[in-house]
Short mmCIF file of C-alpha atoms in Angstrom, two decimals:
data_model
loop_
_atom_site.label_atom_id
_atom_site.label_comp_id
_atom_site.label_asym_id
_atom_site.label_seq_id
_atom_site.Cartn_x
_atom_site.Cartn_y
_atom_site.Cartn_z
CA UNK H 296 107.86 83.13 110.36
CA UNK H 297 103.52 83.06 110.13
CA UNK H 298 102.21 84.56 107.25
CA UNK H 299 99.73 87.45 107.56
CA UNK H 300 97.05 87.95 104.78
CA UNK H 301 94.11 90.05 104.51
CA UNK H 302 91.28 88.82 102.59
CA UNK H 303 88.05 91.36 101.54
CA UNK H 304 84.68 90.03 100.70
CA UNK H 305 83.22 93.34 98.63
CA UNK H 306 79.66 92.53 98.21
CA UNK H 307 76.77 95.40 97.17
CA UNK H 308 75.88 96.06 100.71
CA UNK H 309 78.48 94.89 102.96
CA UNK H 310 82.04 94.94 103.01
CA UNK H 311 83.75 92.08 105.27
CA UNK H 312 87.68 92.22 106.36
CA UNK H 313 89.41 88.90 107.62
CA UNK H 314 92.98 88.61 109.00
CA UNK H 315 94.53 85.02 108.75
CA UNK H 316 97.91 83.97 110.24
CA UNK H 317 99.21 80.81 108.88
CA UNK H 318 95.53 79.92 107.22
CA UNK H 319 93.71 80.70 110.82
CA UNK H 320 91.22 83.29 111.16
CA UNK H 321 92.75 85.87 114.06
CA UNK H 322 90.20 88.93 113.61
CA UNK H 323 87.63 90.40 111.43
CA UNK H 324 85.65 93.76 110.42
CA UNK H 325 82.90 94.96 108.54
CA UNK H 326 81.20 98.00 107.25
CA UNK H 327 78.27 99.25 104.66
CA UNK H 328 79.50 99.22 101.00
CA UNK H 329 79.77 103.00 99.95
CA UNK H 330 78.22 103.46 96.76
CA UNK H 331 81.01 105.60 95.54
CA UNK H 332 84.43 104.03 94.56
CA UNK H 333 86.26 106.63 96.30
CA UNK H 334 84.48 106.43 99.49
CA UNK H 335 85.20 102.91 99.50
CA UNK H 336 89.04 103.29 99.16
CA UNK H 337 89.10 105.68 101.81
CA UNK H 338 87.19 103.57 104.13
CA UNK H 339 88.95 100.37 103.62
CA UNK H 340 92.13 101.86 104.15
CA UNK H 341 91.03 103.20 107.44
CA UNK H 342 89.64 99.99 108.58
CA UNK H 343 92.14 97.78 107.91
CA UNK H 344 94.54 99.71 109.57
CA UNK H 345 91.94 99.27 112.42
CA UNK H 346 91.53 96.06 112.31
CA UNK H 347 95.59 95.67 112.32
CA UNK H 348 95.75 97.84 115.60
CA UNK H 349 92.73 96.09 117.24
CA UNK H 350 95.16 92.87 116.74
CA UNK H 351 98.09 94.63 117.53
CA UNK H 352 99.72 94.19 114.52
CA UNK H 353 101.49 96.87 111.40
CA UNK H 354 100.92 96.84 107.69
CA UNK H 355 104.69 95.42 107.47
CA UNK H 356 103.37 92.44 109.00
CA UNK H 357 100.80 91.71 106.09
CA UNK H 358 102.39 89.86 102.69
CA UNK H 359 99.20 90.17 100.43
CA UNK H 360 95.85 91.18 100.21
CA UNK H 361 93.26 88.60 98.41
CA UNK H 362 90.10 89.84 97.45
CA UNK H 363 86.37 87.97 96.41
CA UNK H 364 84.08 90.37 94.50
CA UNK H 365 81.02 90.08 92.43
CA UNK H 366 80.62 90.78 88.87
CA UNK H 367 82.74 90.55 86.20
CA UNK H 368 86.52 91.52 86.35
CA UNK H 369 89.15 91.79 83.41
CA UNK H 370 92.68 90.59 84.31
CA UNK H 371 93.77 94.38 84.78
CA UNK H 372 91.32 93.94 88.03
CA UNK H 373 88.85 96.28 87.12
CA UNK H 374 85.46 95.75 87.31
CA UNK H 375 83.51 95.40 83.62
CA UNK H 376 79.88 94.57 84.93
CA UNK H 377 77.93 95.18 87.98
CA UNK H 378 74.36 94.97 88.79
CA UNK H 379 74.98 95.80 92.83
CA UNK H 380 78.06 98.71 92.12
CA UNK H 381 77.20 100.25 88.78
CA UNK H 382 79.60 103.18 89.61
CA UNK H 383 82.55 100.84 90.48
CA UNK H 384 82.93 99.76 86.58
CA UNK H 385 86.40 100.48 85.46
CA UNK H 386 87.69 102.23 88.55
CA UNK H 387 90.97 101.29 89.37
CA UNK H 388 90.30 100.03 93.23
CA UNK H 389 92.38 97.67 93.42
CA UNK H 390 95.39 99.39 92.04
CA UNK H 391 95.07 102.39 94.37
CA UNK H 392 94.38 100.08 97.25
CA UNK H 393 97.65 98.15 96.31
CA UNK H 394 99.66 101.41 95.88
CA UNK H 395 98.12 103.22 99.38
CA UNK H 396 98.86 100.34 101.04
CA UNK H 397 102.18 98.98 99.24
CA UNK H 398 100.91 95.37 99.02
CA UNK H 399 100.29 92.98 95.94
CA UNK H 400 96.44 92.63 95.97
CA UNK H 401 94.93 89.38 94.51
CA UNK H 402 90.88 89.71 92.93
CA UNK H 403 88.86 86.62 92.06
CA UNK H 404 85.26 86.16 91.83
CA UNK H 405 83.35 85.83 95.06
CA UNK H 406 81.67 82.57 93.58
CA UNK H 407 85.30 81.15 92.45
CA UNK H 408 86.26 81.80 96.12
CA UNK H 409 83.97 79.76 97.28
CA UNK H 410 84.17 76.76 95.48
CA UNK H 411 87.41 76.77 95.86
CA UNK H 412 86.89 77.55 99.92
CA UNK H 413 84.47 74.23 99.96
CA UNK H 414 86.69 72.21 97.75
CA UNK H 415 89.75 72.69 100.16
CA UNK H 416 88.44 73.59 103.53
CA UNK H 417 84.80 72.35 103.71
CA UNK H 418 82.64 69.47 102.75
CA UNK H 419 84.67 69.03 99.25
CA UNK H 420 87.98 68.39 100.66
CA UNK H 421 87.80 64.36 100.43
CA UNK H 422 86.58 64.29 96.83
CA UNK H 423 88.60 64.19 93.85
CA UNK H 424 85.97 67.00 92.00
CA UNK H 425 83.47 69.38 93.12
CA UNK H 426 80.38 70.40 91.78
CA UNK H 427 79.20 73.88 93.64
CA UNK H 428 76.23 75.76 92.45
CA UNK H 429 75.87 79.47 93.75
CA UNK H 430 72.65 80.79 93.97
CA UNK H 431 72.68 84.79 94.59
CA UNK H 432 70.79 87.65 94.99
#
């Protein structure tokens, strides 16, 4: 059986939505970042399960949901520091984005993700280590 996993990019002004089957990008979506916390569960929610019926595909068929964010995070997921999403520090996001949509939700940095992206899938993949320096806005 393929394995379905959603994977959201939450950045200060966008919000990006990728569906992989096996490790293969089948679909994406994107919207503005809401500056409220609640606004942003609400709309993720709704376009996931947009994105899911553009590919003609349920919730059921998804096993996880991985996340890349900035700022800092604690290992409870919520968000300690944030220049770009000042009111999203210590909202529970992830947790009621886990519950609404009864799936296990994974959160790492956004610059961890990609290291670890280029180290496995890009130009770092035929090196024993990787040295990646991110340079953000």
């Amino acid at each position: 059986m393929s394995e379905l996993i959603l994977s959201v990019d939450l950045g200060g002004t966008k919000t990006a939505i990728g569906c992989f089957k096996d490790a293969e990008l089948i679909g994406t979506s994107s919207f503005s970042t809401p500056q409220l916390p609640k606004d942003f569960e609400i709309l993720l929610e709704s376009e996931i399960r947009v994105l899911l019926t553009r590919l003609d595909l349920n919730l059921e068929d998804i096993s996880a949901i991985g996340v890349g964010a900035a700022g800092y995070w604690d290992s409870n997921c919520l968000l300690q520091q944030s220049i770009n999403l000042p009111k999203y520090v210590r909202q529970p996001i992830w947790t009621n984005i886990s519950a609404a949509l009864d799936k296990p939700v994974y959160l790492k940095s956004d610059v961890d993700l990609a290291v670890l992206g280029e180290a496995v899938c890009g130009q770092g993949n035929k090196y024993k280590s990787v040295l990646y320096i991110n340079l953000g806005t």
